Amino acid sequence: AAASEEVSFFLETGVYRLLADSGAVFMDPVRVLGESYTRHSLRPSFYYSRSFPSSDKAAAAGGGGGDERGSGSSGASRKRKRKKKKKKKGDPRELSERERAAERRHQEARPILLKAHESFLRATELLSALSDMIQDGQMAEVEEESPEVNFIELGSLLQASQCELSLCSQGTQSGSGICCGGMVSALFDNSVCNETDDDLEAVFLRNKYIIPKRSCFYMSILYLFTFNACFSLTNFMKRKSDLRQIRNLIPAHSDYGFNFIVVDPPWENASASQKSLYPTLPSRHFLYIPVRQFAHTQGALVALWVTNREKLRAFIEEELFPAWGVASSTAFYWLKVKADGSMLCDLDLFHHRPYECLLLGYVNGKEVDTGRDTTYRLPQNNHIIVTMPSAYSRKPPLGNYIPGPKPARCIELFARELISGWTSWGNEPLHFQDSRYFIDK
Ligand code: SAM
């Protein structure tokens, strides 16, 4: 009976409590993100397209999903690349000091990850629901779809500042779904908000985007360091951008600042540049993100996604968090599993772990600086979020960890999706909002 209660809680919230002592949970992001919408749900077959064998992907995602960026579809060729690298390295037992530090960190995390995974494998009711969870409840409509818009590419063009989108509520749509008389807004360098309690549709070119209730986004134009005359998409993705527009989001008064600040930076790493996913930035650029100025007068919880590189961890602890004013950090782990319950890859693979780390810490607001106490408490250390990962290195939502009184003000920097109650900033915050990734509720 207790297990069934857990399953009902999961069906309602998208969160299944695995371990009470460490707070480990299994999460279905499709359900959790679905809370943001009144008339739409996320299409599970798109979110979980990584869980389908490659030949089934196009069909599963209604022809619009695919998984060409970061799915593991070219597993064989990647394996070859990894093998080549190993040979160059010589004896794998000769670890550098950094590698030894990374191994120590891994050994610390290992027992808690194993404990959470064992508990997940014991949740048999949940396990038997996994394969249904990744399928769509309704048939995909076979429509002729226009190609997806690449906002990164579009935002780097001179014409970007002239792009406009129309925001349509249900009332401004004709019976055939065409938007007439919606509000027109600049697409780039502009704060676009849905202040209603209903989903809005934004129309740009021939594509529609679903804008959840009470959400805002700011899509940055991309300034590139160098101009390459022989432009190609792959070259373009490998070039660097800058962060000058982020300051436009600093609130005029800290009372309007944010209580929760989530940052998922485009760290330089082999995976992002090999797959040409998006432009990356040298770590030192992130020192200039004005985190303190974003923080609410009562302070803010800051959550930073990091990679498993030891050099990066040292930079964050010694330079980045001090520069942002972030104190006393805690680590969360995101453990990735497959639809059969097994981990995404061997837990002990040195260069490819089945988990990622999220560092959380507090930045004091003005009230704390003037001696008044913060109302927030740092979440439990070593919390584990288990999910079946989406493609495109999409992170699980963190809405369940919002601190302080509600409704909180939350911001995600370098976002690719919109969430109710949040401001999403980046060069492609509409990326996952394309209507082809949604079904009607
Ligand atoms: N959190 C996202 C998710 O879960 O889907 C992934 C974020 S990804 C690691 C980093 C994002 O930062 C990419 O969308 C990339 O295009 C964007 N980005 C890179 N350089 C940028 C810049 N200068 N300004 C704004 N966004 C940038």
Coordinates of C-alpha atoms and ligand atoms in Angstrom, one line a residue:
A1 CA 0.0 0.0 0.0
A2 CA 2.9 2.3 0.8
A3 CA 4.4 1.8 -2.6
S4 CA 1.1 2.6 -4.3
E5 CA 0.9 5.9 -2.3
E6 CA 4.3 6.7 -3.7
V7 CA 3.2 5.9 -7.2
S8 CA 0.1 8.1 -6.9
F9 CA 2.3 10.9 -5.6
F10 CA 4.5 10.3 -8.6
L11 CA 1.6 10.4 -11.1
E12 CA 0.4 13.6 -9.5
T13 CA 3.7 15.4 -9.2
G14 CA 6.3 13.7 -11.5
V15 CA 8.5 13.1 -8.4
Y16 CA 9.0 9.6 -6.8
R17 CA 10.8 9.7 -3.4
L18 CA 13.5 7.0 -3.4
L19 CA 15.4 7.6 -0.1
A20 CA 14.1 9.7 2.7
D21 CA 17.5 10.1 4.4
S22 CA 19.4 11.6 1.4
G23 CA 16.3 13.0 -0.3
A24 CA 17.0 11.0 -3.5
V25 CA 14.2 11.2 -6.0
F26 CA 13.3 9.9 -9.4
M27 CA 11.8 12.6 -11.6
D28 CA 9.7 12.6 -14.8
P29 CA 10.6 16.0 -16.2
V30 CA 7.7 15.7 -18.7
R31 CA 5.2 15.7 -15.8
V32 CA 7.1 18.4 -13.8
L33 CA 7.4 20.8 -16.8
G34 CA 3.9 20.0 -17.7
E35 CA 2.7 21.9 -14.6
S36 CA 3.7 25.1 -16.5
Y37 CA 0.9 24.7 -19.0
T38 CA -2.9 25.0 -19.0
R39 CA -3.7 23.6 -22.4
H40 CA -0.6 21.7 -23.4
S41 CA 1.6 18.8 -22.3
L42 CA 5.2 18.0 -23.3
R43 CA 5.4 15.3 -26.0
P44 CA 7.1 12.4 -24.1
S45 CA 8.4 10.8 -27.3
F46 CA 10.3 14.0 -28.1
Y47 CA 11.6 14.6 -24.5
Y48 CA 12.7 10.9 -24.2
S49 CA 13.8 10.5 -27.9
R50 CA 17.2 9.4 -26.6
S51 CA 15.5 6.3 -25.1
F52 CA 14.3 5.0 -28.5
P53 CA 16.5 2.9 -30.8
S54 CA 17.7 5.2 -33.6
S55 CA 15.4 3.8 -36.3
D56 CA 12.3 4.4 -34.2
K57 CA 13.2 8.0 -33.3
A58 CA 11.7 9.9 -36.2
A59 CA 8.4 7.9 -35.8
A60 CA 8.4 8.3 -32.0
A61 CA 8.9 12.0 -32.2
G62 CA 6.2 12.5 -34.8
G63 CA 8.8 13.2 -37.4
G64 CA 9.9 16.5 -35.7
G65 CA 12.1 15.3 -33.0
G66 CA 15.1 13.3 -34.2
D67 CA 18.1 13.0 -32.0
E68 CA 21.0 14.0 -34.1
R69 CA 22.5 16.3 -31.6
G70 CA 24.0 14.5 -28.6
S71 CA 21.9 11.4 -28.6
G72 CA 24.5 8.7 -28.9
S73 CA 23.1 7.8 -32.3
S74 CA 26.6 7.7 -33.8
G75 CA 27.9 5.7 -30.8
A76 CA 30.3 3.6 -32.9
S77 CA 32.2 6.5 -34.4
R78 CA 32.4 8.1 -30.9
K79 CA 33.8 4.9 -29.4
R80 CA 36.5 5.0 -32.1
K81 CA 37.4 8.6 -31.1
R82 CA 37.6 7.6 -27.5
K83 CA 39.8 4.6 -28.2
K84 CA 42.2 6.8 -30.2
K85 CA 42.5 9.2 -27.3
K86 CA 43.3 6.4 -24.8
K87 CA 46.2 5.2 -27.0
K88 CA 47.8 8.7 -26.9
K89 CA 47.6 8.8 -23.1
G90 CA 49.8 5.8 -22.5
D91 CA 49.4 3.8 -19.3
P92 CA 46.0 4.6 -17.9
R93 CA 47.3 3.9 -14.4
E94 CA 49.6 7.0 -14.6
L95 CA 47.0 9.5 -13.4
S96 CA 47.9 13.2 -13.1
E97 CA 47.3 15.0 -9.9
R98 CA 44.0 16.5 -11.2
E99 CA 42.9 13.1 -12.4
R100 CA 43.6 11.7 -8.9
A101 CA 41.6 14.5 -7.4
A102 CA 38.7 13.8 -9.8
E103 CA 38.9 10.1 -8.9
R104 CA 38.7 11.0 -5.1
R105 CA 35.6 13.1 -5.8
H106 CA 34.1 10.2 -7.7
Q107 CA 34.8 7.8 -4.9
E108 CA 33.1 10.1 -2.5
A109 CA 29.9 10.3 -4.6
R110 CA 29.9 6.6 -5.6
P111 CA 28.3 5.0 -2.5
I112 CA 25.4 7.5 -2.4
L113 CA 24.8 7.2 -6.2
L114 CA 24.8 3.4 -5.8
K115 CA 22.4 3.5 -2.8
A116 CA 20.0 5.8 -4.8
H117 CA 20.2 3.5 -7.8
E118 CA 19.6 0.3 -5.7
S119 CA 16.6 2.0 -4.2
F120 CA 15.3 2.9 -7.7
L121 CA 15.7 -0.7 -8.8
R122 CA 13.7 -1.9 -5.8
A123 CA 10.8 0.5 -6.8
T124 CA 9.3 -2.2 -9.1
E125 CA 6.0 -0.4 -9.7
L126 CA 7.9 2.7 -10.9
L127 CA 10.2 0.6 -13.1
S128 CA 7.3 -1.1 -14.8
A129 CA 5.9 2.4 -15.6
L130 CA 9.0 3.6 -17.4
S131 CA 8.4 2.3 -20.8
D132 CA 4.9 3.8 -20.9
M133 CA 6.3 7.1 -19.6
I134 CA 8.3 7.7 -22.8
Q135 CA 5.4 7.0 -25.2
D136 CA 2.9 9.6 -26.3
G137 CA -0.6 9.1 -24.9
Q138 CA -2.1 10.3 -28.2
M139 CA -1.1 9.7 -31.8
A140 CA 1.3 12.3 -33.4
E141 CA -0.5 14.4 -35.9
V142 CA 1.2 14.0 -39.3
E143 CA 1.5 17.6 -40.5
E144 CA 3.8 19.0 -43.0
E145 CA 6.2 20.9 -40.8
S146 CA 8.4 23.9 -41.6
P147 CA 12.0 23.5 -40.6
E148 CA 13.0 24.4 -37.0
V149 CA 14.4 27.8 -36.5
N150 CA 18.0 28.0 -35.4
F151 CA 17.9 30.9 -33.0
I152 CA 21.7 30.9 -32.5
E153 CA 22.3 31.4 -36.2
L154 CA 19.5 33.9 -36.6
G155 CA 20.6 35.9 -33.6
S156 CA 24.1 36.4 -35.1
L157 CA 22.7 38.0 -38.3
L158 CA 22.5 41.8 -38.8
Q159 CA 18.8 41.5 -39.4
A160 CA 18.1 39.9 -36.0
S161 CA 17.1 43.2 -34.4
Q162 CA 14.3 43.5 -36.9
C163 CA 12.7 40.0 -36.2
E164 CA 9.3 40.1 -34.6
L165 CA 6.9 37.5 -33.2
S166 CA 3.2 37.7 -32.7
L167 CA 1.8 36.6 -29.3
C168 CA -1.6 35.0 -29.6
S169 CA -4.0 34.1 -26.8
Q170 CA -6.8 31.6 -27.4
G171 CA -9.1 34.6 -28.1
T172 CA -7.0 35.9 -30.9
Q173 CA -7.0 32.6 -32.8
S174 CA -9.4 31.8 -35.6
G175 CA -11.0 28.3 -35.7
S176 CA -8.2 27.1 -37.9
G177 CA -5.6 28.2 -35.3
I178 CA -4.4 31.2 -37.2
C179 CA -3.4 34.1 -35.1
C180 CA -5.2 37.4 -35.9
G181 CA -4.7 40.6 -34.0
G182 CA -2.1 39.2 -31.5
M183 CA 0.5 41.5 -29.9
V184 CA 3.7 42.0 -31.9
S185 CA 7.0 42.1 -30.0
A186 CA 10.7 42.3 -31.0
L187 CA 12.1 38.7 -30.8
F188 CA 15.7 39.6 -29.8
D189 CA 17.1 41.9 -27.1
N190 CA 13.7 42.3 -25.6
S191 CA 11.9 41.0 -22.5
V192 CA 8.8 39.1 -23.7
C193 CA 6.4 38.1 -21.0
N194 CA 3.2 36.1 -20.7
E195 CA 1.5 37.7 -17.7
T196 CA -1.7 35.7 -18.1
D197 CA -2.8 32.5 -16.4
D198 CA -3.1 30.7 -19.7
D199 CA -0.7 29.4 -22.4
L200 CA 0.0 31.8 -25.2
E201 CA 1.2 30.9 -28.7
A202 CA 4.0 32.9 -30.3
V203 CA 4.2 32.8 -34.1
F204 CA 7.5 33.5 -35.8
L205 CA 7.9 32.8 -39.6
R206 CA 5.8 29.7 -40.1
N207 CA 6.6 28.2 -36.6
K208 CA 4.6 28.3 -33.4
Y209 CA 6.0 28.4 -29.9
I210 CA 4.1 27.6 -26.7
I211 CA 4.7 30.3 -24.0
P212 CA 3.7 29.0 -20.6
K213 CA 1.6 31.0 -18.2
R214 CA 3.4 33.7 -16.1
S215 CA 6.8 33.2 -17.9
C216 CA 9.3 35.6 -19.4
F217 CA 12.2 35.3 -21.8
Y218 CA 15.0 37.5 -23.1
M219 CA 16.7 36.2 -26.2
S220 CA 20.1 37.7 -26.7
I221 CA 21.7 38.7 -30.0
L222 CA 25.0 36.9 -30.3
Y223 CA 28.1 39.0 -30.7
L224 CA 31.0 36.9 -32.0
F225 CA 34.7 37.5 -31.3
T226 CA 35.8 37.0 -34.8
F227 CA 34.1 37.3 -38.1
N228 CA 34.8 34.4 -40.4
A229 CA 34.3 35.3 -44.1
C230 CA 33.8 31.6 -45.1
F231 CA 30.8 31.1 -42.9
S232 CA 29.5 27.6 -42.3
L233 CA 27.2 26.4 -39.5
T234 CA 29.8 24.1 -38.0
N235 CA 32.5 26.9 -38.0
F236 CA 30.0 29.2 -36.5
M237 CA 29.0 26.9 -33.6
K238 CA 32.7 26.5 -32.8
R239 CA 33.3 30.3 -32.5
K240 CA 33.1 32.2 -29.3
S241 CA 30.4 34.7 -28.2
D242 CA 30.3 37.2 -25.4
L243 CA 27.9 38.0 -22.5
R244 CA 27.4 41.8 -22.8
Q245 CA 23.6 41.6 -22.9
I246 CA 23.1 39.8 -19.6
R247 CA 23.3 43.1 -17.7
N248 CA 20.0 44.2 -19.3
L249 CA 18.3 41.8 -16.8
I250 CA 19.6 43.4 -13.6
P251 CA 16.5 44.6 -11.8
A252 CA 16.1 48.3 -11.1
H253 CA 15.5 47.5 -7.3
S254 CA 16.8 44.4 -5.5
D255 CA 13.2 43.9 -4.2
Y256 CA 12.5 42.7 -7.7
G257 CA 15.6 40.6 -7.7
F258 CA 15.6 36.8 -8.0
N259 CA 15.3 34.2 -5.2
F260 CA 16.6 31.3 -7.3
I261 CA 19.3 31.7 -10.0
V262 CA 20.1 28.6 -12.1
V263 CA 23.1 28.8 -14.4
D264 CA 24.0 26.2 -17.0
P265 CA 27.0 27.9 -18.8
P266 CA 28.3 26.9 -22.2
W267 CA 31.5 25.6 -20.7
E268 CA 34.3 24.8 -23.2
N269 CA 34.4 21.1 -23.5
A270 CA 35.2 18.5 -26.1
S271 CA 31.6 17.2 -26.2
A272 CA 29.9 20.6 -27.0
S273 CA 32.4 21.6 -29.6
Q274 CA 32.8 18.1 -31.2
K275 CA 29.0 17.9 -31.7
S276 CA 28.9 21.6 -32.6
L277 CA 25.9 22.0 -30.3
Y278 CA 26.3 25.7 -29.5
P279 CA 29.0 28.3 -29.1
T280 CA 31.0 28.0 -25.9
L281 CA 32.9 30.6 -23.8
P282 CA 36.2 30.5 -21.8
S283 CA 35.4 30.0 -18.1
R284 CA 36.8 33.4 -17.1
H285 CA 33.9 35.1 -18.9
F286 CA 31.5 33.8 -16.4
L287 CA 33.2 35.8 -13.7
Y288 CA 31.4 38.8 -15.0
I289 CA 27.9 37.4 -14.6
P290 CA 26.4 40.0 -12.2
V291 CA 24.9 37.3 -9.8
R292 CA 24.9 39.6 -6.7
Q293 CA 23.0 42.2 -8.7
F294 CA 20.4 39.7 -9.8
A295 CA 19.8 38.5 -6.2
H296 CA 16.7 39.5 -4.3
T297 CA 17.1 41.8 -1.3
Q298 CA 16.6 38.7 0.9
G299 CA 19.3 36.8 -0.9
A300 CA 19.2 34.0 -3.5
L301 CA 20.0 30.4 -3.9
V302 CA 22.4 29.9 -6.8
A303 CA 22.5 26.5 -8.7
L304 CA 25.3 26.0 -11.1
W305 CA 25.6 23.0 -13.5
V306 CA 29.2 21.8 -13.7
T307 CA 31.0 19.2 -15.8
N308 CA 33.1 16.5 -14.2
R309 CA 36.4 18.2 -15.1
E310 CA 38.5 18.8 -12.0
K311 CA 40.1 21.9 -13.4
L312 CA 36.7 23.5 -13.6
R313 CA 35.7 22.5 -10.1
A314 CA 38.9 24.2 -8.8
F315 CA 38.1 27.3 -10.8
I316 CA 34.5 27.5 -9.4
E317 CA 35.6 27.0 -5.8
E318 CA 38.6 29.3 -5.8
E319 CA 37.5 32.0 -8.2
L320 CA 33.9 31.9 -9.6
F321 CA 31.8 31.5 -6.5
P322 CA 33.9 34.1 -4.5
A323 CA 33.5 36.5 -7.5
W324 CA 29.7 35.9 -7.5
G325 CA 29.6 36.3 -3.7
V326 CA 28.3 32.7 -3.4
A327 CA 29.1 31.0 0.0
S328 CA 28.8 27.5 1.5
S329 CA 28.1 25.3 -1.4
T330 CA 26.4 21.9 -1.5
A331 CA 26.5 19.3 -4.2
F332 CA 23.5 17.6 -5.9
Y333 CA 24.0 14.8 -8.4
W334 CA 21.9 14.0 -11.5
L335 CA 22.0 10.3 -12.2
K336 CA 21.0 9.2 -15.7
V337 CA 19.2 5.9 -16.2
K338 CA 17.8 4.0 -19.2
A339 CA 14.2 2.8 -19.6
D340 CA 15.3 -0.7 -18.4
G341 CA 16.5 0.9 -15.1
S342 CA 20.2 0.5 -15.7
M343 CA 22.6 3.4 -15.5
L344 CA 23.3 5.2 -18.8
C345 CA 26.9 3.9 -18.7
D346 CA 29.3 2.2 -16.3
L347 CA 29.5 4.2 -13.1
D348 CA 33.3 3.9 -13.1
L349 CA 34.1 4.9 -16.7
F350 CA 36.8 7.6 -16.2
H351 CA 36.0 10.0 -19.0
H352 CA 32.3 9.4 -19.3
R353 CA 30.2 9.3 -16.1
P354 CA 26.5 8.5 -15.9
Y355 CA 26.0 11.5 -13.6
E356 CA 26.5 15.2 -13.6
C357 CA 26.9 17.6 -10.6
L358 CA 25.0 20.7 -9.6
L359 CA 26.6 23.0 -7.1
L360 CA 24.3 25.1 -4.9
G361 CA 25.1 28.0 -2.7
Y362 CA 23.7 31.2 -1.3
V363 CA 24.4 34.8 -2.2
N364 CA 23.4 37.3 0.4
G365 CA 21.0 40.0 -0.4
K366 CA 21.0 43.6 0.9
E367 CA 19.0 42.7 3.9
V368 CA 21.6 40.1 5.1
D369 CA 24.4 42.6 4.5
T370 CA 22.6 45.0 6.8
G371 CA 22.3 42.4 9.5
R372 CA 18.8 40.9 8.9
D373 CA 18.6 37.2 8.7
T374 CA 17.9 35.3 5.5
T375 CA 14.8 33.1 5.4
Y376 CA 16.5 30.5 3.3
R377 CA 18.3 27.4 4.3
L378 CA 20.8 25.5 2.1
P379 CA 19.3 22.2 0.8
Q380 CA 20.6 18.9 2.0
N381 CA 24.0 17.9 0.7
N382 CA 24.4 15.0 -1.8
H383 CA 20.8 15.0 -2.9
I384 CA 20.3 12.8 -6.0
I385 CA 17.9 13.4 -8.9
V386 CA 17.4 10.3 -11.0
T387 CA 15.9 10.7 -14.5
M388 CA 15.9 9.2 -17.9
P389 CA 17.8 11.9 -19.8
S390 CA 16.5 13.8 -22.7
A391 CA 18.6 14.4 -25.8
Y392 CA 20.6 17.5 -26.5
S393 CA 22.1 17.5 -22.9
R394 CA 18.9 19.0 -21.6
K395 CA 19.0 19.3 -17.8
P396 CA 16.1 18.3 -15.5
P397 CA 14.0 21.1 -14.1
L398 CA 14.8 22.3 -10.6
G399 CA 11.5 23.9 -9.7
N400 CA 11.1 21.5 -6.7
Y401 CA 14.1 23.1 -5.0
I402 CA 12.9 26.7 -5.0
P403 CA 13.7 28.3 -1.7
G404 CA 11.9 30.8 0.5
P405 CA 8.3 32.1 0.3
K406 CA 6.2 31.5 -2.8
P407 CA 5.7 32.7 -5.4
A408 CA 9.5 33.0 -5.8
R409 CA 11.2 34.9 -8.5
C410 CA 13.4 32.5 -10.5
I411 CA 15.8 33.0 -13.4
E412 CA 17.7 30.5 -15.6
L413 CA 20.7 31.8 -17.4
F414 CA 21.6 30.1 -20.7
A415 CA 18.1 28.6 -20.9
R416 CA 16.7 26.7 -23.8
E417 CA 13.1 26.4 -22.4
L418 CA 10.5 28.4 -20.6
I419 CA 8.9 27.6 -17.2
S420 CA 6.0 29.2 -15.4
G421 CA 7.2 31.6 -12.8
W422 CA 10.7 31.9 -14.4
T423 CA 12.6 34.3 -16.5
S424 CA 14.7 32.4 -19.1
W425 CA 17.7 34.2 -20.6
G426 CA 20.1 32.9 -23.3
N427 CA 20.5 33.0 -27.1
E428 CA 17.9 30.3 -27.7
P429 CA 15.3 30.3 -24.8
L430 CA 12.6 29.3 -27.3
H431 CA 14.5 26.2 -28.5
F432 CA 12.3 23.6 -26.8
Q433 CA 9.1 25.6 -27.0
D434 CA 8.4 24.8 -30.6
S435 CA 4.8 23.6 -30.8
R436 CA 5.8 20.3 -32.5
Y437 CA 7.2 19.2 -29.1
F438 CA 3.8 19.6 -27.4
I439 CA 0.5 17.8 -27.4
D440 CA -2.9 19.2 -26.4
K441 CA -4.0 18.4 -22.8
Ligands
SAM1 N1 20.3 24.5 -19.6 C1 20.1 24.2 -21.0 C2 19.2 22.9 -21.1 O1 19.1 22.2 -20.2 O2 18.7 22.7 -22.2 C3 21.4 24.0 -21.7 C4 22.3 25.2 -21.8 S1 23.7 24.9 -22.7 C5 24.8 24.1 -21.7 C6 24.4 26.5 -22.9 C7 23.5 27.4 -23.7 O3 24.1 28.7 -23.7 C8 23.3 27.1 -25.2 O4 22.0 27.2 -25.5 C9 24.2 28.1 -25.9 O5 23.7 28.4 -27.2 C10 24.0 29.3 -25.0 N2 25.0 30.4 -25.2 C11 26.3 30.2 -25.6 N3 26.9 31.5 -25.6 C12 26.0 32.4 -25.2 C13 26.0 33.8 -25.1 N4 27.1 34.5 -25.3 N5 24.9 34.4 -24.7 C14 23.8 33.7 -24.4 N6 23.7 32.3 -24.5 C15 24.8 31.7 -24.9

